[in-house]
């Protein structure tokens, strides 16, 4: 009886190990970063959001078009006209690499703002504040305000642009394109250069 118990426990551990190995609960695959080095300094990276396919959540006060359907968003008495959206984020190869949130408000109580937070699980998070008015060319510029992990020591800019889809195509309304141009602080570069000269 005791031998049967030991064999059963042993086979259970082996079976559990084989299951975890063959069918992992979390896939930690990291997509290769598609970065272009700019001639005047900085790294350019482009992220895309396909609409409406990549939209996960839309919260609007007083709106019946919230996503997911039936979402009860707090009314204007709590959040004013705050708008919150959550998206899947893709790289230039159309592979999903993270999620992004966009918050916007024009109420005077909080002060008008538009901000993005991009979270790339394998790399870190980018937090950017955008200008309220888009440019004549149709894009909105912003600045990197904070970052975590890979982006923690970087500075730079973020550009948001909506690219319209083909007319009459209901499956693709267009894309939101986010371009980041990020650079390391000069202090880090100077320290590396001094170390190489020794």
XYZ file of N, CA and C in Angstrom:
594
model
N 0.831 -1.201 0.000
C 0.000 0.000 0.000
C 0.871 1.258 0.000
N 1.923 1.254 0.817
C 2.810 2.413 0.905
C 3.535 2.646 -0.424
N 3.935 1.532 -1.089
C 4.618 1.644 -2.382
C 3.682 2.245 -3.432
N 2.438 1.841 -3.397
C 1.460 2.377 -4.339
C 1.286 3.887 -4.147
N 1.253 4.327 -2.896
C 1.140 5.755 -2.590
C 2.349 6.527 -3.118
N 3.558 6.020 -2.894
C 4.785 6.679 -3.355
C 4.814 6.751 -4.880
N 4.465 5.651 -5.530
C 4.439 5.625 -6.998
C 3.394 6.602 -7.523
N 2.233 6.669 -6.888
C 1.180 7.606 -7.304
C 1.619 9.054 -7.170
N 2.263 9.401 -6.043
C 2.762 10.771 -5.847
C 3.821 11.101 -6.891
N 4.736 10.171 -7.125
C 5.809 10.371 -8.091
C 5.245 10.583 -9.501
N 4.295 9.742 -9.908
C 3.683 9.885 -11.226
C 2.880 11.189 -11.339
N 2.261 11.588 -10.233
C 1.542 12.871 -10.235
C 2.471 14.050 -10.448
N 3.639 14.045 -9.783
C 4.618 15.131 -9.947
C 5.155 15.153 -11.375
N 5.495 13.965 -11.909
C 5.984 13.878 -13.289
C 4.909 14.358 -14.266
N 3.678 13.950 -14.060
C 2.587 14.376 -14.935
C 2.358 15.873 -14.882
N 2.393 16.443 -13.673
C 2.213 17.900 -13.534
C 3.356 18.646 -14.215
N 4.589 18.155 -14.030
C 5.739 18.789 -14.685
C 5.640 18.727 -16.190
N 5.213 17.578 -16.727
C 5.067 17.436 -18.174
C 3.971 18.353 -18.707
N 2.877 18.484 -17.959
C 1.787 19.371 -18.380
C 2.249 20.826 -18.427
N 2.958 21.275 -17.406
C 3.447 22.659 -17.375
C 4.431 22.902 -18.514
N 5.276 21.918 -18.803
C 6.268 22.068 -19.873
C 5.609 22.109 -21.244
N 4.648 21.226 -21.484
C 4.030 21.115 -22.801
C 2.929 22.145 -23.041
N 2.270 22.605 -21.996
C 1.181 23.577 -22.133
C 1.360 24.677 -21.092
N 2.314 25.610 -21.307
C 2.543 26.657 -20.306
C 1.321 27.570 -20.161
N 1.065 28.005 -18.949
C -0.094 28.868 -18.676
C 0.123 30.268 -19.220
N 1.376 30.727 -19.255
C 1.679 32.072 -19.725
C 2.752 31.984 -20.795
N 2.503 32.607 -21.939
C 3.495 32.632 -23.012
C 4.288 33.925 -22.878
N 5.558 33.823 -22.519
C 6.388 35.004 -22.287
C 7.213 35.371 -23.507
N 6.708 35.052 -24.698
C 7.425 35.363 -25.931
C 7.569 36.875 -26.088
N 8.754 37.316 -26.427
C 9.001 38.742 -26.644
C 9.267 38.976 -28.120
N 8.482 39.882 -28.700
C 8.704 40.277 -30.086
C 9.966 41.130 -30.178
N 10.658 41.001 -31.286
C 11.848 41.815 -31.517
C 11.430 43.274 -31.667
N 12.162 44.188 -31.007
C 11.862 45.615 -31.099
C 12.284 46.139 -32.464
N 11.377 46.815 -33.147
C 11.650 47.365 -34.474
C 11.965 48.852 -34.317
N 13.236 49.167 -34.181
C 13.690 50.521 -33.875
C 14.567 51.043 -35.003
N 14.332 52.299 -35.413
C 15.185 52.979 -36.386
C 15.991 54.042 -35.655
N 17.296 54.062 -35.907
C 18.162 55.070 -35.293
C 18.097 56.333 -36.137
N 17.836 57.463 -35.492
C 17.724 58.738 -36.180
C 19.108 59.357 -36.406
N 19.328 60.028 -37.547
C 20.641 60.604 -37.823
C 21.060 61.684 -36.823
N 20.105 62.398 -36.258
C 20.440 63.467 -35.309
C 20.324 63.010 -33.860
N 20.233 61.707 -33.637
C 20.154 61.167 -32.280
C 18.764 60.701 -31.929
N 18.694 59.647 -31.181
C 17.411 59.117 -30.736
C 17.000 57.896 -31.525
N 16.101 57.132 -30.949
C 15.575 55.922 -31.570
C 14.099 56.117 -31.873
N 13.717 55.871 -33.122
C 12.328 55.996 -33.560
C 11.675 54.624 -33.548
N 10.509 54.538 -32.897
C 9.740 53.300 -32.886
C 8.283 53.649 -33.165
N 7.643 52.852 -34.015
C 6.263 53.110 -34.429
C 5.361 52.012 -33.880
N 4.264 52.440 -33.247
C 3.245 51.524 -32.736
C 1.938 51.840 -33.439
N 1.125 50.803 -33.685
C -0.129 51.002 -34.406
C -1.287 50.361 -33.649
N -2.454 50.983 -33.814
C -3.701 50.468 -33.241
C -4.708 50.414 -34.379
N -5.179 49.220 -34.727
C -6.160 49.050 -35.797
C -7.559 49.221 -35.224
N -8.315 50.129 -35.811
C -9.675 50.398 -35.333
C -10.683 49.755 -36.266
N -11.735 49.170 -35.734
C -12.121 49.055 -34.323
C -11.599 47.788 -33.648
N -10.870 46.946 -34.379
C -10.483 45.610 -33.903
C -9.681 45.649 -32.609
N -8.796 46.627 -32.448
C -7.905 46.655 -31.287
C -8.450 47.468 -30.111
N -9.639 47.979 -30.235
C -10.234 48.745 -29.132
C -10.847 47.776 -28.126
N -10.359 47.828 -26.896
C -10.829 46.914 -25.846
C -11.877 47.539 -24.945
N -11.765 48.845 -24.709
C -12.671 49.528 -23.780
C -12.834 50.969 -24.211
N -14.061 51.454 -24.124
C -14.345 52.877 -24.321
C -15.276 53.303 -23.200
N -14.853 54.282 -22.426
C -15.689 54.819 -21.360
C -15.979 56.285 -21.625
N -17.255 56.600 -21.843
C -17.700 57.973 -22.094
C -18.910 58.250 -21.220
N -18.902 59.376 -20.533
C -20.069 59.688 -19.706
C -21.247 60.055 -20.598
N -22.397 59.482 -20.276
C -23.620 59.773 -21.012
C -23.664 59.157 -22.397
N -22.808 58.195 -22.689
C -22.776 57.603 -24.025
C -23.382 56.209 -23.994
N -24.103 55.883 -25.070
C -24.644 54.531 -25.197
C -23.688 53.652 -26.001
N -22.610 54.227 -26.530
C -21.668 53.482 -27.355
C -20.465 52.973 -26.595
N -20.606 52.723 -25.308
C -19.485 52.238 -24.513
C -19.110 50.822 -24.936
N -17.844 50.514 -24.772
C -17.326 49.166 -25.045
C -16.645 48.693 -23.773
N -16.965 47.491 -23.304
C -17.940 46.537 -23.827
C -19.371 47.022 -23.626
N -20.276 46.435 -24.393
C -21.680 46.845 -24.320
C -22.194 46.666 -22.892
N -22.925 47.649 -22.419
C -23.481 47.579 -21.081
C -22.572 48.126 -19.993
N -21.387 48.645 -20.381
C -20.477 49.233 -19.400
C -21.123 50.461 -18.777
N -21.210 50.482 -17.457
C -21.799 51.629 -16.757
C -20.682 52.563 -16.340
N -20.462 53.609 -17.124
C -19.417 54.586 -16.873
C -19.959 55.645 -15.920
N -19.167 56.081 -14.931
C -19.661 57.118 -14.008
C -20.110 58.373 -14.750
N -21.118 59.020 -14.219
C -21.680 60.201 -14.868
C -20.790 61.424 -14.749
N -21.248 62.518 -15.347
C -20.477 63.760 -15.387
C -20.263 64.348 -14.004
N -21.143 64.042 -13.051
C -20.979 64.593 -11.702
C -19.730 64.039 -11.023
N -19.250 62.873 -11.419
C -18.043 62.283 -10.834
C -16.792 62.559 -11.663
N -16.872 62.339 -12.970
C -15.683 62.440 -13.819
C -15.744 63.543 -14.858
N -16.792 64.355 -14.846
C -16.912 65.383 -15.877
C -17.043 64.734 -17.243
N -16.317 65.257 -18.223
C -16.394 64.682 -19.565
C -15.209 63.765 -19.857
N -14.621 63.203 -18.816
C -13.467 62.309 -18.981
C -13.795 61.159 -19.925
N -12.880 60.909 -20.849
C -12.993 59.803 -21.787
C -11.812 58.873 -21.568
N -12.071 57.583 -21.455
C -11.015 56.587 -21.256
C -11.145 55.509 -22.319
N -10.004 55.167 -22.927
C -9.976 54.114 -23.937
C -8.807 53.184 -23.646
N -9.002 51.916 -23.963
C -7.956 50.906 -23.791
C -7.829 50.149 -25.102
N -6.569 49.968 -25.566
C -6.313 49.368 -26.865
C -5.247 48.284 -26.775
N -5.269 47.356 -27.743
C -4.110 46.521 -28.026
C -3.134 47.372 -28.835
N -1.841 47.158 -28.628
C -0.811 47.898 -29.369
C -0.032 46.918 -30.230
N 0.193 47.292 -31.485
C 0.921 46.447 -32.430
C 2.195 47.148 -32.901
N 3.181 46.353 -33.312
C 4.376 46.940 -33.910
C 4.174 47.064 -35.419
N 5.226 47.445 -36.157
C 5.089 47.622 -37.606
C 4.799 46.325 -38.338
N 5.104 45.180 -37.726
C 4.801 43.880 -38.339
C 3.417 43.369 -37.978
N 2.621 44.211 -37.340
C 1.242 43.907 -36.962
C 1.140 42.863 -35.848
N 2.209 42.645 -35.096
C 2.188 41.719 -33.957
C 1.820 42.499 -32.695
N 0.939 41.942 -31.869
C 0.546 42.602 -30.625
C 1.730 42.561 -29.652
N 2.142 43.741 -29.165
C 3.294 43.824 -28.261
C 2.929 44.403 -26.897
N 1.685 44.874 -26.722
C 1.300 45.437 -25.430
C -0.086 46.034 -25.466
N -0.366 46.865 -24.475
C -1.642 47.571 -24.374
C -1.373 49.051 -24.145
N -2.353 49.874 -24.468
C -2.214 51.317 -24.264
C -3.532 51.881 -23.767
N -3.434 52.902 -22.925
C -4.632 53.611 -22.491
C -4.502 55.070 -22.913
N -5.643 55.649 -23.276
C -5.698 57.064 -23.650
C -6.774 57.719 -22.798
N -6.373 58.722 -22.034
C -7.312 59.487 -21.217
C -7.379 60.905 -21.761
N -8.578 61.456 -21.816
C -8.763 62.819 -22.305
C -9.887 63.482 -21.536
N -9.724 64.778 -21.302
C -10.754 65.561 -20.614
C -10.584 67.024 -20.990
N -11.683 67.745 -21.023
C -11.611 69.184 -21.287
C -12.247 69.991 -20.159
N -12.516 69.351 -19.015
C -13.146 70.068 -17.909
C -12.157 71.014 -17.247
N -12.657 72.120 -16.744
C -11.807 73.114 -16.096
C -11.413 72.682 -14.684
N -12.204 71.806 -14.044
C -11.880 71.367 -12.682
C -10.532 70.639 -12.647
N -10.339 69.716 -13.583
C -9.080 68.964 -13.632
C -8.065 69.624 -14.544
N -8.512 70.548 -15.366
C -7.652 71.107 -16.396
C -7.691 70.194 -17.608
N -7.774 70.751 -18.812
C -7.842 69.903 -19.990
C -6.535 69.129 -20.196
N -6.640 67.877 -20.621
C -5.447 67.075 -20.855
C -5.760 65.921 -21.802
N -4.707 65.440 -22.439
C -4.732 64.198 -23.215
C -3.446 63.470 -22.856
N -3.545 62.199 -22.469
C -2.350 61.459 -22.091
C -2.451 60.019 -22.553
N -1.287 59.454 -22.853
C -1.167 58.066 -23.260
C -0.297 57.331 -22.261
N -0.625 56.073 -22.002
C 0.254 55.176 -21.253
C 0.355 53.889 -22.058
N 1.556 53.598 -22.566
C 1.811 52.374 -23.316
C 2.534 51.396 -22.418
N 1.975 50.205 -22.278
C 2.628 49.177 -21.461
C 3.044 48.027 -22.360
N 4.349 47.815 -22.456
C 4.919 46.719 -23.224
C 5.464 45.728 -22.195
N 4.782 44.623 -21.925
C 5.128 43.755 -20.796
C 6.584 43.319 -20.756
N 7.203 43.107 -21.899
C 8.588 42.638 -21.916
C 9.588 43.773 -21.747
N 9.127 45.045 -21.806
C 10.068 46.169 -21.830
C 9.806 47.240 -20.781
N 8.565 47.555 -20.492
C 8.256 48.606 -19.530
C 7.077 49.442 -19.991
N 6.923 50.606 -19.361
C 5.783 51.479 -19.617
C 6.255 52.877 -20.001
N 5.548 53.490 -20.953
C 5.798 54.865 -21.387
C 4.583 55.694 -21.010
N 4.809 56.825 -20.339
C 3.717 57.743 -20.023
C 3.999 59.066 -20.727
N 3.067 59.522 -21.564
C 3.263 60.742 -22.349
C 2.064 61.664 -22.216
N 2.343 62.958 -22.123
C 1.297 63.981 -22.145
C 1.323 64.659 -23.503
N 0.148 64.802 -24.096
C 0.033 65.313 -25.453
C -0.477 66.750 -25.455
N -0.159 67.472 -26.526
C -0.717 68.808 -26.718
C -2.204 68.679 -27.017
N -2.957 69.693 -26.613
C -4.412 69.609 -26.773
C -4.841 69.759 -28.223
N -4.181 70.650 -28.957
C -4.593 70.925 -30.335
C -3.705 70.190 -31.321
N -4.295 69.503 -32.293
C -3.472 68.851 -33.314
C -2.870 69.882 -34.264
N -1.816 69.498 -34.942
C -1.164 70.390 -35.899
C -1.998 70.475 -37.180
N -1.609 71.366 -38.064
C -2.298 71.512 -39.344
C -2.185 70.226 -40.160
N -1.069 69.521 -40.013
C -0.865 68.274 -40.754
C -1.698 67.117 -40.197
N -2.320 67.287 -39.039
C -3.225 66.274 -38.518
C -2.653 65.380 -37.441
N -1.492 65.699 -36.903
C -0.951 64.895 -35.817
C -0.877 65.722 -34.544
N -0.715 65.034 -33.417
C -0.621 65.687 -32.110
C 0.713 65.299 -31.487
N 1.481 66.299 -31.079
C 2.783 66.061 -30.453
C 2.639 65.977 -28.946
N 3.579 65.277 -28.323
C 3.606 65.166 -26.875
C 5.007 64.885 -26.391
N 5.152 64.825 -25.065
C 6.452 64.579 -24.456
C 6.381 63.384 -23.529
N 7.469 62.627 -23.501
C 7.600 61.535 -22.544
C 7.783 62.153 -21.165
N 6.896 61.834 -20.236
C 6.963 62.380 -18.872
C 7.558 61.403 -17.875
N 7.379 60.102 -18.128
C 7.907 59.086 -17.211
C 7.968 57.759 -17.937
N 8.801 56.878 -17.415
C 8.918 55.549 -17.983
C 9.397 54.573 -16.924
N 9.207 53.296 -17.188
C 9.694 52.259 -16.280
C 10.608 51.320 -17.056
N 11.447 50.592 -16.311
C 12.345 49.578 -16.847
C 13.154 50.103 -18.032
N 12.958 49.605 -19.259
C 13.765 50.021 -20.403
C 13.642 51.509 -20.704
N 12.544 52.137 -20.321
C 12.281 53.535 -20.652
C 12.546 54.489 -19.491
N 13.019 53.967 -18.376
C 13.129 54.765 -17.145
C 14.075 55.953 -17.284
N 15.205 55.785 -17.947
C 16.207 56.845 -18.036
C 16.105 57.658 -19.323
N 15.104 57.403 -20.147
C 15.028 58.041 -21.456
C 14.208 59.324 -21.422
N 14.466 60.207 -22.393
C 13.656 61.398 -22.623
C 13.271 61.394 -24.096
N 12.294 62.205 -24.450
C 11.947 62.264 -25.861
C 10.528 62.716 -26.105
N 10.057 62.436 -27.308
C 8.747 62.912 -27.741
C 7.907 61.761 -28.273
N 6.597 62.013 -28.315
C 5.625 61.050 -28.820
C 4.709 61.794 -29.775
N 4.386 61.163 -30.879
C 3.475 61.772 -31.852
C 2.303 60.830 -32.089
N 1.098 61.383 -32.044
C -0.140 60.628 -32.271
C -0.770 61.110 -33.565
N -1.154 60.153 -34.414
C -1.800 60.519 -35.674
C -2.858 59.490 -36.033
N -4.007 59.965 -36.495
C -5.055 59.074 -36.975
C -4.938 58.967 -38.485
N -4.872 57.738 -38.998
C -4.793 57.485 -40.435
C -6.101 56.822 -40.835
N -6.887 57.507 -41.640
C -8.216 57.019 -42.014
C -8.113 55.773 -42.881
N -9.102 54.877 -42.722
C -9.172 53.676 -43.539
C -9.848 53.973 -44.865
N -9.982 52.920 -45.666
C -10.626 53.069 -46.963
C -12.113 53.360 -46.780
N -12.639 54.240 -47.608
C -14.058 54.596 -47.534
C -14.918 53.374 -47.820
N -15.942 53.171 -46.998
C -16.873 52.070 -47.181
C -16.446 50.765 -46.538
N -15.252 50.711 -45.965
C -14.780 49.499 -45.307
C -15.113 49.587 -43.824
N -16.202 48.892 -43.398
C -16.645 48.973 -42.004
C -15.740 48.196 -41.062
N -15.005 47.209 -41.588
C -14.130 46.404 -40.739
C -12.866 47.150 -40.339
N -12.472 48.148 -41.124
C -11.273 48.927 -40.813
C -11.592 50.410 -40.927
N -11.755 51.054 -39.762
C -12.019 52.492 -39.747
C -10.739 53.291 -39.904
N -9.595 52.621 -39.753
C -8.312 53.300 -39.848
C -7.381 52.853 -38.742
N -6.340 53.642 -38.518
C -5.332 53.321 -37.523
C -4.983 54.550 -36.710
N -4.637 54.304 -35.453
C -3.953 55.320 -34.658
C -2.484 54.923 -34.677
N -1.640 55.847 -35.070
C -0.209 55.576 -35.120
C 0.490 56.414 -34.063
N 1.278 55.756 -33.238
C 2.057 56.423 -32.203
C 3.533 56.257 -32.532
N 4.234 57.386 -32.684
C 5.672 57.354 -32.935
C 6.386 57.866 -31.698
N 7.363 57.106 -31.236
C 8.181 57.565 -30.114
C 9.596 57.807 -30.620
N 10.164 58.939 -30.237
C 11.567 59.229 -30.510
C 12.209 59.464 -29.153
N 12.995 58.491 -28.703
C 13.541 58.501 -27.356
C 15.062 58.484 -27.405
N 15.673 59.163 -26.434
C 17.130 59.265 -26.367
C 17.576 59.142 -24.918
N 18.760 58.573 -24.720
C 19.330 58.466 -23.374
C 19.882 59.813 -22.951
N 19.914 60.109 -21.650
C 20.473 61.391 -21.183
C 21.948 61.512 -21.565
N 22.412 62.746 -21.788
C 23.800 62.980 -22.166
C 24.772 62.528 -21.105
N 24.395 62.578 -19.833
C 25.283 62.162 -18.746
C 25.719 60.718 -18.908
N 24.794 59.842 -19.334
C 25.135 58.429 -19.526
C 26.122 58.256 -20.665
N 25.941 59.029 -21.743
C 26.838 58.927 -22.889
C 28.229 59.415 -22.513
N 28.308 60.527 -21.766
C 29.601 61.068 -21.357
C 30.357 60.083 -20.478
N 29.657 59.416 -19.552
C 30.308 58.445 -18.670
C 30.851 57.264 -19.455
N 30.094 56.787 -20.465
C 30.571 55.665 -21.270
C 31.788 56.081 -22.080
N 31.775 57.298 -22.636
C 32.904 57.792 -23.429
C 34.141 57.926 -22.571
N 33.990 58.481 -21.351
C 35.142 58.627 -20.441
C 35.725 57.285 -20.080
N 34.864 56.265 -19.895
C 35.346 54.937 -19.542
C 36.131 54.314 -20.685
N 35.696 54.591 -21.947
C 36.403 54.026 -23.097
C 37.764 54.661 -23.288
N 37.918 55.922 -22.880
C 39.182 56.630 -23.096
C 40.245 56.224 -22.078
N 39.853 55.614 -20.946
C 40.839 55.216 -19.917
C 41.649 54.021 -20.338
